[in-house]
Short mmCIF file of C-alpha atoms in Angstrom, two decimals:
data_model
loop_
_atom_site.label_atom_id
_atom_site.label_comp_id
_atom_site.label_asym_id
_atom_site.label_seq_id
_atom_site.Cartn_x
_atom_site.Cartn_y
_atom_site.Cartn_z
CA UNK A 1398 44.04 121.46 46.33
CA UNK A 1399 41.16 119.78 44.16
CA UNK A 1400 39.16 122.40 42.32
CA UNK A 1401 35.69 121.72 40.74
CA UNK A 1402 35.85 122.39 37.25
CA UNK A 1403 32.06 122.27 36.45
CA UNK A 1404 28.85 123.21 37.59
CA UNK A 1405 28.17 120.94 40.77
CA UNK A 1406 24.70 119.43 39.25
CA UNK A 1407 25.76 119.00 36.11
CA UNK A 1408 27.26 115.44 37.70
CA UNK A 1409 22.93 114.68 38.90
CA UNK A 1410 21.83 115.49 35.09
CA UNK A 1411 24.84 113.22 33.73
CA UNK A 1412 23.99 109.80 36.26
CA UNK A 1413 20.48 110.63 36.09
CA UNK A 1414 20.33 110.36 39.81
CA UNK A 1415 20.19 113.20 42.46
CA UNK A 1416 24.16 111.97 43.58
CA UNK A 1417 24.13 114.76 46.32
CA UNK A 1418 20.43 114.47 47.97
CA UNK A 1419 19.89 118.26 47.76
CA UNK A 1420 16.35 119.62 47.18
CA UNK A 1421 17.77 121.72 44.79
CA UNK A 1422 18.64 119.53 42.18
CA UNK A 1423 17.42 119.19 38.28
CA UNK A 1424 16.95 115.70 38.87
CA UNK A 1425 13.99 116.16 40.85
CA UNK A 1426 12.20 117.85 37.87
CA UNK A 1427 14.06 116.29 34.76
CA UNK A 1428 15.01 113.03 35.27
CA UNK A 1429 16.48 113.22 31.24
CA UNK A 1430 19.88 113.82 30.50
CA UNK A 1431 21.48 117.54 28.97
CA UNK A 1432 21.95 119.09 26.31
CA UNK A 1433 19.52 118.56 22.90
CA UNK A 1434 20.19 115.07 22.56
CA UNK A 1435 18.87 113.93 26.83
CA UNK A 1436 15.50 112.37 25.95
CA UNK A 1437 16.53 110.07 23.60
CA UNK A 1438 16.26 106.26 24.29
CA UNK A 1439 19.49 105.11 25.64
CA UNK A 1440 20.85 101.88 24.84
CA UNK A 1441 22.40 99.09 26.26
CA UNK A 1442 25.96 99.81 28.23
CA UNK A 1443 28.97 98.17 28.22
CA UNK A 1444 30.65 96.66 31.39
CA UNK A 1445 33.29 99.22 30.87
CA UNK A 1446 30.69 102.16 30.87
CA UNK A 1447 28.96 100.53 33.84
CA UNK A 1448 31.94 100.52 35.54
CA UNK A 1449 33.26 104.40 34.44
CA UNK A 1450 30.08 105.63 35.64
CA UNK A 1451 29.95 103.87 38.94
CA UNK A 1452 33.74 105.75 38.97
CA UNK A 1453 32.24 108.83 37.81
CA UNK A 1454 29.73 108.96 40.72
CA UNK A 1455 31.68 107.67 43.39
CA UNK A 1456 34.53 110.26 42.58
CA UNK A 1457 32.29 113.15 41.82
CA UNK A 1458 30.13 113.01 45.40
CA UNK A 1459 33.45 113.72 47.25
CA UNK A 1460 33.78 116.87 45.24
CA UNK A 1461 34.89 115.37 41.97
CA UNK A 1462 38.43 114.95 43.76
CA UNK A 1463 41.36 114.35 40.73
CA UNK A 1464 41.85 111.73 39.04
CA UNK A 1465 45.27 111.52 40.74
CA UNK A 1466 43.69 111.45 44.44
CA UNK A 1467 40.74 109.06 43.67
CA UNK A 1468 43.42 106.70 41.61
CA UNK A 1469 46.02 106.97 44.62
CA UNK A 1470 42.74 106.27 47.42
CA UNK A 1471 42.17 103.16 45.32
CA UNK A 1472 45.86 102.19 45.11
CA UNK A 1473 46.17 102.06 48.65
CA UNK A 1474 43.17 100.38 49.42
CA UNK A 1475 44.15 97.56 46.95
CA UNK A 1476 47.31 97.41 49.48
CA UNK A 1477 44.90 97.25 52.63
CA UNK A 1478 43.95 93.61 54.13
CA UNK A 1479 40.49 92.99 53.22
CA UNK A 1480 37.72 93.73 50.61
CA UNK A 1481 39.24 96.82 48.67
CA UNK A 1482 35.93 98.27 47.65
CA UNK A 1483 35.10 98.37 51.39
CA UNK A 1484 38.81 100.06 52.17
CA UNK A 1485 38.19 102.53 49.47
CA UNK A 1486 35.37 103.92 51.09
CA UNK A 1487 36.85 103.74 54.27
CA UNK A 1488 39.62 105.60 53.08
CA UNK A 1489 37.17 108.11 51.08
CA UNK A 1490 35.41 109.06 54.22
CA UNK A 1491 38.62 109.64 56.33
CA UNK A 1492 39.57 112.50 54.12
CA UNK A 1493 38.75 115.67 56.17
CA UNK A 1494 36.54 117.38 53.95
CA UNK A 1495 34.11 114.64 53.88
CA UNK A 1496 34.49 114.32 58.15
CA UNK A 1497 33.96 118.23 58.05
CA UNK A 1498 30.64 117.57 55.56
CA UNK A 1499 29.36 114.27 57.70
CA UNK A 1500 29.63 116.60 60.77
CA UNK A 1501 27.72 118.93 59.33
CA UNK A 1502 29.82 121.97 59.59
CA UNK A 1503 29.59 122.69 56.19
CA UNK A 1504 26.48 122.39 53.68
CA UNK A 1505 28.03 120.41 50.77
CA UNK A 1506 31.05 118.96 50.07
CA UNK A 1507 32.73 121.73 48.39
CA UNK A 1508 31.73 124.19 50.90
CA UNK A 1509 33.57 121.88 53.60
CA UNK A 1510 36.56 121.61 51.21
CA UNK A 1511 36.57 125.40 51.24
CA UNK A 1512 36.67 125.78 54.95
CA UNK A 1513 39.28 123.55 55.55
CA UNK A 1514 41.49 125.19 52.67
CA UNK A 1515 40.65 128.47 54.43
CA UNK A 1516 41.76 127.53 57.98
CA UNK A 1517 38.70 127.27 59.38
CA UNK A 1518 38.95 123.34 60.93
CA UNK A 1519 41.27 122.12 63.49
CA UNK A 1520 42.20 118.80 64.11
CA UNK A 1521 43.51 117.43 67.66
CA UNK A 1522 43.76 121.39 68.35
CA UNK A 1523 45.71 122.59 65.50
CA UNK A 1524 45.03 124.06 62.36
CA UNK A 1525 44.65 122.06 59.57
CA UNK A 1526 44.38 123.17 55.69
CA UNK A 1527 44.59 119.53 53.79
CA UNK A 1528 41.34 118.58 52.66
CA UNK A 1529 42.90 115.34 51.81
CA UNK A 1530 44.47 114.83 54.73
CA UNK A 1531 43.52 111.86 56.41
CA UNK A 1532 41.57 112.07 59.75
CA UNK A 1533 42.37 108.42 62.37
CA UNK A 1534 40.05 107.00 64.68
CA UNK A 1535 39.66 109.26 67.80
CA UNK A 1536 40.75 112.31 66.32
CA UNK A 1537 38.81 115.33 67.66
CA UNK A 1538 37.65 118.09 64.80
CA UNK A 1539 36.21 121.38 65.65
CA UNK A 1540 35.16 124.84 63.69
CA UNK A 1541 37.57 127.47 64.16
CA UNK A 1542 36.68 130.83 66.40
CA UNK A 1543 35.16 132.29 63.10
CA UNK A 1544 33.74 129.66 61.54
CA UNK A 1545 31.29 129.52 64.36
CA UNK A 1546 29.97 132.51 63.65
CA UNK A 1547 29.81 131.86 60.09
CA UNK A 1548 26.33 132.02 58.20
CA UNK A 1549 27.42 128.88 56.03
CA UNK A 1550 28.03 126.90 59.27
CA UNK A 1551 24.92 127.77 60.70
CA UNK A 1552 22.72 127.22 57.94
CA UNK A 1553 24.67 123.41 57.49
CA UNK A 1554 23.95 122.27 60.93
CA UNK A 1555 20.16 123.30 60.59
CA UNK A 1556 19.99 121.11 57.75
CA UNK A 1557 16.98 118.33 57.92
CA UNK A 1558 17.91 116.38 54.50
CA UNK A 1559 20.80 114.56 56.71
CA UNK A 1560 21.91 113.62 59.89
CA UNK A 1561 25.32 112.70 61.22
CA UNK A 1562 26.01 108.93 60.83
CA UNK A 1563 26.67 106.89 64.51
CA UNK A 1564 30.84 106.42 63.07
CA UNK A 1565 31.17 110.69 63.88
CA UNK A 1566 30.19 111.55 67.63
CA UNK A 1567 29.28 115.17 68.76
CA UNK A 1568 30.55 116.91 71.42
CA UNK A 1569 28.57 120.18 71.33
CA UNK A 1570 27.35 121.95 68.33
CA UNK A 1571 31.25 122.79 67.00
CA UNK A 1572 33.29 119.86 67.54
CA UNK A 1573 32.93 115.99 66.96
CA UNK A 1574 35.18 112.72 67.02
CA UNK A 1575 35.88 110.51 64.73
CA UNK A 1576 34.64 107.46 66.41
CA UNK A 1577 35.58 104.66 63.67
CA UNK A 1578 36.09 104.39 59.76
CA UNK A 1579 32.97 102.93 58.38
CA UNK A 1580 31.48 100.12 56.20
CA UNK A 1581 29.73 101.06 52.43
CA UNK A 1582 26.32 100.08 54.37
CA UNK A 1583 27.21 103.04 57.37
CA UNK A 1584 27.35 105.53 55.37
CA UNK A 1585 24.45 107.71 54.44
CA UNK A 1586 24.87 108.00 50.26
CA UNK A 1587 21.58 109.77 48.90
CA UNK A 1588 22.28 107.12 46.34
CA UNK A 1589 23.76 103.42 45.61
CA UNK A 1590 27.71 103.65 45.29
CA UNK A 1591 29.01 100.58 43.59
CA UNK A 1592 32.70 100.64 45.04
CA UNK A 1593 33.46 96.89 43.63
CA UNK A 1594 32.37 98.04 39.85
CA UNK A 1595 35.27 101.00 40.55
CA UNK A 1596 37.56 98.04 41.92
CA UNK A 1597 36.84 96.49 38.31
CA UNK A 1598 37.13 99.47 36.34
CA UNK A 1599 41.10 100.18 37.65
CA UNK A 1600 41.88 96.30 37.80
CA UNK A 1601 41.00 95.77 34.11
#
């Protein structure tokens, strides 16, 4: 299990971006940096800090995952026919606590990673607790008995800021199928993800 380590928007202040697209964040009314040293003038990056960033980002929208997981994701999408920056998202967005957040079942990230590490999500009918486990094209995913009840739940799928991409298809208000692994351009990031800088960053 992955466990966040630091305050959620403490990843918005760092990128200078609101990575998550919640109302909520400091972005929105600081676009500076932390700490006493935010507003100064920053100066001109390297390709290697372009690079960790754009791995910085990419890793800390799906929860800030481990370094272990995100390096693993990339290794097998370096294995994968085709463009490995497309695979790696592909393979990113297959991992059930981001199907469980696209559906809408949960109202960010981590609170999806918690219901699937509490038992609260089947897959294909059966209880799953992963929430790295990989979902496959036309598997069915669906709240458990008392997730549907669940205050958390309901408050996620009455949620305006997003809607469900066309790749996950409902089937009533607690279950969905995965209809297909999507492309970078499918997938609705508040923000720009750079998967080919990552691709450069663990190539080096």
């Amino acid at each position: 299990m992955s466990k966040r380590t630091s305050a959620k928007y403490k990843l918005d202040r760092r990128m200078g971006e609101n990575v998550f697209g919640r109302p909520k964040s400091p972005v929105n009314r600081r676009e500076y940096g932390p700490g006493q040293h935010g507003q100064r003038r920053k100066g001109k990056m390297s390709d290697f800090g372009i690079q960790l960033r754009a791995k910085q980002k990419l890793k800390g929208y799906y929860g800030d995952v481990t370094e272990k997981q995100f390096k693993r994701a990339y290794s097998d999408a370096s294995k994968m026919k085709g463009d490995t920056g497309q695979n790696l998202i592909g393979l990113l967005e297959r991992r059930l606590d981001a199907v469980v957040y696209r559906a809408k079942f949960a109202p960010t990230i981590w609170a999806a990673r918690q219901l699937v590490n509490h038992g609260h999500i089947r897959v294909n009918g059966r209880k799953l607790n992963i929430a790295s486990a990989k979902v496959s094209v036309g598997d069915v995913v669906e709240l458990g008995p008392k997730a549907q009840e669940m205050a958390l739940v309901l408050e996620a799928q009455g949620l305006a800021e997003r809607d469900i991409p066309d790749y996950i298809v409902q089937d009533g208000a607690t279950k969905i199928v995965f209809n297909r692994v999507p492309t970078l351009d499918e997938v609705p990031y508040p923000v720009r993800m750079e998967p080919n800088l990552v691709v450069e960053f663990y190539s080096r």
